[in-house]
Coordinates of C-alpha atoms in Angstrom, one line a residue:
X1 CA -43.4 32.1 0.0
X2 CA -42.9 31.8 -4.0
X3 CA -38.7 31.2 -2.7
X4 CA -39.7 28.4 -0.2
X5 CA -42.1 27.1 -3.3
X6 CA -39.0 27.4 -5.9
X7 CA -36.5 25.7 -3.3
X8 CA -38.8 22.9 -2.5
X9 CA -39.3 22.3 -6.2
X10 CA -35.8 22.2 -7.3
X11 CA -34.9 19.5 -4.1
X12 CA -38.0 17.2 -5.4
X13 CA -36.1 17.6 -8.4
X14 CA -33.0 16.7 -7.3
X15 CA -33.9 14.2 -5.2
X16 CA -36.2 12.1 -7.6
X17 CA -33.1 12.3 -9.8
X18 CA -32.8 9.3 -12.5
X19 CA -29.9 10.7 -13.8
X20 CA -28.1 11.1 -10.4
X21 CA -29.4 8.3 -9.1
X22 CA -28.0 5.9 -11.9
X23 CA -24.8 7.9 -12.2
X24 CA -24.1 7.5 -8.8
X25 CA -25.0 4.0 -8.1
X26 CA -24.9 4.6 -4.5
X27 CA -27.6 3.9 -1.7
X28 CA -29.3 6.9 -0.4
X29 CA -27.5 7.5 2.8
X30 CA -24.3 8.4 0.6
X31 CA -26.7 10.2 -2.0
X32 CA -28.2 12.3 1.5
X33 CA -24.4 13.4 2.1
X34 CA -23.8 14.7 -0.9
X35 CA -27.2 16.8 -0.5
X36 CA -25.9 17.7 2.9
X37 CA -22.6 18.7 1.7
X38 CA -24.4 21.1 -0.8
X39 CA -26.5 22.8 1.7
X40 CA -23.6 23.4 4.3
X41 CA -21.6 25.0 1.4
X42 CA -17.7 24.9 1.5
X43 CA -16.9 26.4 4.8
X44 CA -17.8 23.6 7.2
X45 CA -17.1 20.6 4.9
X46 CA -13.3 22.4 5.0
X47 CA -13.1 22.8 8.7
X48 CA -13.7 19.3 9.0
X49 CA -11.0 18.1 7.1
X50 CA -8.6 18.4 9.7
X51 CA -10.7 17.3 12.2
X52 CA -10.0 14.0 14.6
X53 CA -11.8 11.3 16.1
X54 CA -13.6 12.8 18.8
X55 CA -14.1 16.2 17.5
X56 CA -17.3 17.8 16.9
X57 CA -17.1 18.1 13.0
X58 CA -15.5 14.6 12.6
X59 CA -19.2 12.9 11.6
X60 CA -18.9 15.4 8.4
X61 CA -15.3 14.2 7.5
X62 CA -15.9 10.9 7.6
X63 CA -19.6 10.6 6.5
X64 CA -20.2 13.6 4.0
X65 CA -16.3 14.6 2.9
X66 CA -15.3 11.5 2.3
X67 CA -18.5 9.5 1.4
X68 CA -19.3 12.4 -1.4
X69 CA -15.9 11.7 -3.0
X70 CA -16.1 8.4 -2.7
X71 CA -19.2 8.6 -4.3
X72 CA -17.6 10.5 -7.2
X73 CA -14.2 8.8 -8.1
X74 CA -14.7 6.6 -11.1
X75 CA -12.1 3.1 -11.7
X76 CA -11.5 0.5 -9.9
X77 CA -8.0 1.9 -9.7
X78 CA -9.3 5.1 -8.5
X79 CA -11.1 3.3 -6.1
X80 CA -8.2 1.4 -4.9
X81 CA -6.3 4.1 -4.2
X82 CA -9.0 6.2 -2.5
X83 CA -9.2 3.3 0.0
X84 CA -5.7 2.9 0.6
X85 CA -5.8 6.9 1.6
X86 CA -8.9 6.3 3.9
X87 CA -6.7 3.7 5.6
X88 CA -4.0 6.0 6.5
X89 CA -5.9 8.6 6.9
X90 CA -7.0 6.6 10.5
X91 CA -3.6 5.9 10.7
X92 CA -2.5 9.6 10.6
X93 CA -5.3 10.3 13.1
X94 CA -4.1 7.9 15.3
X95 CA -0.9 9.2 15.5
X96 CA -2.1 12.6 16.3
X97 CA -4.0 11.8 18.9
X98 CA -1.0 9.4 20.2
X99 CA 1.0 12.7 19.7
X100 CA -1.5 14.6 21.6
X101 CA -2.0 12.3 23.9
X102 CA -5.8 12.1 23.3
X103 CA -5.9 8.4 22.4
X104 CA -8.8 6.8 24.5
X105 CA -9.9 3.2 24.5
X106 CA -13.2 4.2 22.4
X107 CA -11.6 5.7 19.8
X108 CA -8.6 2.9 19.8
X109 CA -11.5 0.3 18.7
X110 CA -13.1 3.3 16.7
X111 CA -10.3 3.5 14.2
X112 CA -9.0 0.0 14.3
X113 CA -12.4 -0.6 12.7
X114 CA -12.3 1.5 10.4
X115 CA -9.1 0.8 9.0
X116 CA -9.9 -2.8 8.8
X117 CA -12.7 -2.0 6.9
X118 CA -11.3 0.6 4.3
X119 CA -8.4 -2.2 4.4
X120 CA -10.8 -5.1 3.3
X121 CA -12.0 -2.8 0.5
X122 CA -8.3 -2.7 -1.1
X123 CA -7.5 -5.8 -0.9
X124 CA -11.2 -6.6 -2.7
X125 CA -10.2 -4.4 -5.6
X126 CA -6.9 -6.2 -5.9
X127 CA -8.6 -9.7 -5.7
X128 CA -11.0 -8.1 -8.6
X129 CA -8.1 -7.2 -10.8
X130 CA -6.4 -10.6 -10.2
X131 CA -10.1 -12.1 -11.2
X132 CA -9.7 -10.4 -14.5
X133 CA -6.1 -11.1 -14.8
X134 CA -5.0 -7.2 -14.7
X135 CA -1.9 -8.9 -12.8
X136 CA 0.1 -5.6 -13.1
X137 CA -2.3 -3.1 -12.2
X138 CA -3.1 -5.2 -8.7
X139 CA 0.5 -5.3 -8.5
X140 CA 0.5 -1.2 -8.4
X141 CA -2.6 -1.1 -5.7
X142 CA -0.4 -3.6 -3.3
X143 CA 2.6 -1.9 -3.7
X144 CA 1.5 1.4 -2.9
X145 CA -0.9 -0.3 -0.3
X146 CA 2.6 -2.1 1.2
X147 CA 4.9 0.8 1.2
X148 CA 1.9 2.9 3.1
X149 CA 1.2 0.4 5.7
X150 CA 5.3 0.0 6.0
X151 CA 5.9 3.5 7.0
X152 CA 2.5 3.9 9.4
X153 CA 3.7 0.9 11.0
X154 CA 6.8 2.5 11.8
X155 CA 5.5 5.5 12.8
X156 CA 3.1 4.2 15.3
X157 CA 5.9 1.7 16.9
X158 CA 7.6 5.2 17.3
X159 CA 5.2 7.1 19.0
X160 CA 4.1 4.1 21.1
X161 CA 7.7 4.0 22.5
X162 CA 7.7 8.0 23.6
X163 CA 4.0 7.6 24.9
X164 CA 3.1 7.5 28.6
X165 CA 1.9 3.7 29.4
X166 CA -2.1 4.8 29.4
X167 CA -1.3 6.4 25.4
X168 CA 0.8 3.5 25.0
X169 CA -1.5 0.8 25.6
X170 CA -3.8 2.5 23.1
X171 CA -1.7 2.6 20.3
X172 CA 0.1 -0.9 20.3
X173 CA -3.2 -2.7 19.1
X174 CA -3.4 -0.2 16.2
X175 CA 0.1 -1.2 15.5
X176 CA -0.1 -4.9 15.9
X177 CA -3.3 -4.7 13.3
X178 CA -1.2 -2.7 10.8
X179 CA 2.1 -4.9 11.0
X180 CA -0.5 -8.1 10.3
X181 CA -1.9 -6.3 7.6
X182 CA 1.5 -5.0 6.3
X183 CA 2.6 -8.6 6.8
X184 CA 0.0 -10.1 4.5
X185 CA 0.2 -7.1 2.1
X186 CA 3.9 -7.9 1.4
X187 CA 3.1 -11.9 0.9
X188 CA 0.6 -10.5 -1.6
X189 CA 3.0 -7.9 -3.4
X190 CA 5.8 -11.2 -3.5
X191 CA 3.0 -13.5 -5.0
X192 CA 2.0 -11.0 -8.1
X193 CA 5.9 -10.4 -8.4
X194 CA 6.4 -14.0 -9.3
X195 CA 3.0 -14.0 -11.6
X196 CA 4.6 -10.5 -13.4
X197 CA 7.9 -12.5 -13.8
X198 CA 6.5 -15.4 -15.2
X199 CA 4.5 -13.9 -17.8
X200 CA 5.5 -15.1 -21.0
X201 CA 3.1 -16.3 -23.7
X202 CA 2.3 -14.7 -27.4
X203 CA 3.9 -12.0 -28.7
X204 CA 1.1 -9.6 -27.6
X205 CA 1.6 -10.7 -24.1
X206 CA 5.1 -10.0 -24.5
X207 CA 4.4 -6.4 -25.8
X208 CA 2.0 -5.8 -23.3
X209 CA 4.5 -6.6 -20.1
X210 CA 7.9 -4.9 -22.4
X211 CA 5.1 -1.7 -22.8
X212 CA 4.0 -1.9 -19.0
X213 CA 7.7 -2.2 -17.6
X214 CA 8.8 1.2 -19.7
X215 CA 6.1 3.0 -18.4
X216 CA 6.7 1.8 -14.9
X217 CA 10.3 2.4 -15.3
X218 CA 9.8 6.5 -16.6
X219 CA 6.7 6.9 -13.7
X220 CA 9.2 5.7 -11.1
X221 CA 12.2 8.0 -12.5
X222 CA 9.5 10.8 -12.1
X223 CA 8.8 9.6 -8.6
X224 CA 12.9 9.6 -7.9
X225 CA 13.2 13.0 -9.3
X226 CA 10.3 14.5 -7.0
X227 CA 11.8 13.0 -4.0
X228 CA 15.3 14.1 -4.9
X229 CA 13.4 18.5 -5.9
X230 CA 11.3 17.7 -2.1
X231 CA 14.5 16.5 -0.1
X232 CA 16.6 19.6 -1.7
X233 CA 13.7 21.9 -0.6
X234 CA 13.3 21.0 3.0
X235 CA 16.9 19.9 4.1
X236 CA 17.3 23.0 6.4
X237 CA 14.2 22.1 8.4
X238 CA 15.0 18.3 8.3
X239 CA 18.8 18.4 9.5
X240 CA 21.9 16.6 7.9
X241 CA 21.2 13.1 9.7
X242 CA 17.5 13.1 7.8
X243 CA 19.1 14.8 4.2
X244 CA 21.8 12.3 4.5
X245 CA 19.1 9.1 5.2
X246 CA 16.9 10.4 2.4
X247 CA 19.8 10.7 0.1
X248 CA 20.9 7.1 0.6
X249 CA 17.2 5.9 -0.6
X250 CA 17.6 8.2 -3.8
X251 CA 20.7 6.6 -4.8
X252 CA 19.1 2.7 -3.7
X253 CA 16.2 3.3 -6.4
X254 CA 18.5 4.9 -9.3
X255 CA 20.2 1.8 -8.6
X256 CA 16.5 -0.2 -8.6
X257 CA 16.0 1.6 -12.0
X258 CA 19.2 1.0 -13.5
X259 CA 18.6 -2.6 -13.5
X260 CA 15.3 -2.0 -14.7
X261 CA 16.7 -1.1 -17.7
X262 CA 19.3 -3.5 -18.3
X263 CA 16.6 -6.0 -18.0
X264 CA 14.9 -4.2 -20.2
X265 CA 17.6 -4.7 -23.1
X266 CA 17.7 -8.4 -22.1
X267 CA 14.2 -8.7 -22.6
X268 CA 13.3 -9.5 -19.1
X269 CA 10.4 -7.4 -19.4
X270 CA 8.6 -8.8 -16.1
X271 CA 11.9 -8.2 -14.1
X272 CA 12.2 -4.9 -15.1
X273 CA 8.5 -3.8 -14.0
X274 CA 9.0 -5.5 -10.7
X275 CA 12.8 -3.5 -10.2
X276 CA 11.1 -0.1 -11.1
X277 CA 8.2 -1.0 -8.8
X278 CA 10.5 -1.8 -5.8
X279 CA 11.9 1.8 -6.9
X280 CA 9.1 3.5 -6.3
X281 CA 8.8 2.1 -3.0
X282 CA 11.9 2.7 -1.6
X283 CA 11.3 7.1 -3.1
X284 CA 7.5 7.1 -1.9
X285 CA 9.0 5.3 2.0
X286 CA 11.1 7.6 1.8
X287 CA 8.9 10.7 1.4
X288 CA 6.4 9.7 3.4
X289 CA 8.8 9.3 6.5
X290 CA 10.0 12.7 5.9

């Protein structure tokens, strides 16, 4: 009885929370998850990570797992890219179950509406950072958004052609909504490109696009490098046609980065971010399709 007593106590606590409640900022449902989360203890919130639409622990993946981290990661950045990863994290599931052949109708509409959703949340983070003229860092959140949906997109139109007709007929809506959001994605991306290469002004914008286009430049070398240590790891299981193909893309962004840096000496700082940012896309295309 004095347990029960002690237990209750510390939930009321918990629960009637200011400090959680102002650091989390979040309406009680998500605040209820994370309580949830707690009580279940690790085992069950892990089993449900690799769990699919249609499965019985799929409710906690979606609305504990993912709610409690969303809950938790702090930026608008951060944010950004959590919601990009929710995106293709339908995606994946949808080509599972296309793999599978477990794609029904319900779950078609089920996962097109999430990833509209978690899609509408990126591209309301970019709009913020345009709104506050962070032109560079909503340049990074489309680009990454782009080169995701590129390769899903892919993927999907892939699957859809070795899928039986039923399977089939499930899958090429998902498709069609990624290519339309890839599509505007990359009209986006081409938009802040021309902002980033027009951005001339004071002497303190000038330093501020020369210092953002070196530190694009050396994160996209790291980016190359990875690729190049992952492709040298995994070429026995991925066969010479696939080392080859992945190869080619290391050499296309060395060369990306290369004239980064000349136009970096010319003093084309906007240029240069944009070449190292099409870098990155061609290594992290290319890593994700492996």
């Amino acid at each position: 009885i004095r347990h029960k007593k002690q237990e209750r106590s510390f939930w009321n606590k918990l629960v009637a929370s200011e400090f959680i409640n102002n650091y989390t900022k979040k309406p009680m449902p998500i605040f209820a998850s994370l309580v949830i989360a707690l009580m279940l203890g690790g085992g069950v919130s892990f089993a449900a990570e690799g769990s699919l639409p249609g499965d019985a622990l799929y409710p906690v993946k979606v609305n504990v797992n993912e709610e409690v981290r969303g809950a938790f990661t702090i930026g608008d950045k951060a944010k950004a890219e959590w919601e990009t990863k929710l995106a293709m994290r339908r995606l994946e599931e949808a080509e599972q179950l296309t793999v599978s052949g477990k794609m029904t109708a319900d779950i078609q509409l089920k996962i097109e509406e999430n990833f509209e959703e978690h899609s509408e949340r990126v591209n309301e983070r970019i709009a913020r950072f345009q709104s506050e003229t962070n032109v560079t860092a909503a340049a990074d959140v489309t680009s990454r958004f782009e080169t995701s949906l590129r390769v899903h997109e892919q993927i999907l139109r892939k699957l859809g052609d070795g899928a039986n007709t039923e399977v089939r007929s499930y899958v090429r809506p998902v498709e069609a909504k990624v290519k339309a959001r890839l599509e505007g994605t990359a009209s986006k991306r081409s938009e802040l490109d021309d902002a980033i290469t027009a951005k001339n002004g004071s002497a303190d914008v000038q330093a501020e696009i020369k210092t953002a286009a070196i530190a694009k430049i050396n994160s996209a070398e790291n980016v190359i490098d990875s690729l190049d240590n992952f492709i040298g790891s995994i070429k026995d299981k991925i066969g010479v046609e696939a080392t080859a193909e992945a190869e080619v893309r290391v050499k296309d962004a060395r060369g990306l980065i290369a004239k980064a840096k000349t136009k970096v000496e010319t003093k084309f700082y906007g240029e240069a971010f944009n070449l190292a940012q099409q870098a990155i896309r061609v290594a992290q295309e290319a890593h994700l399709l492996i």
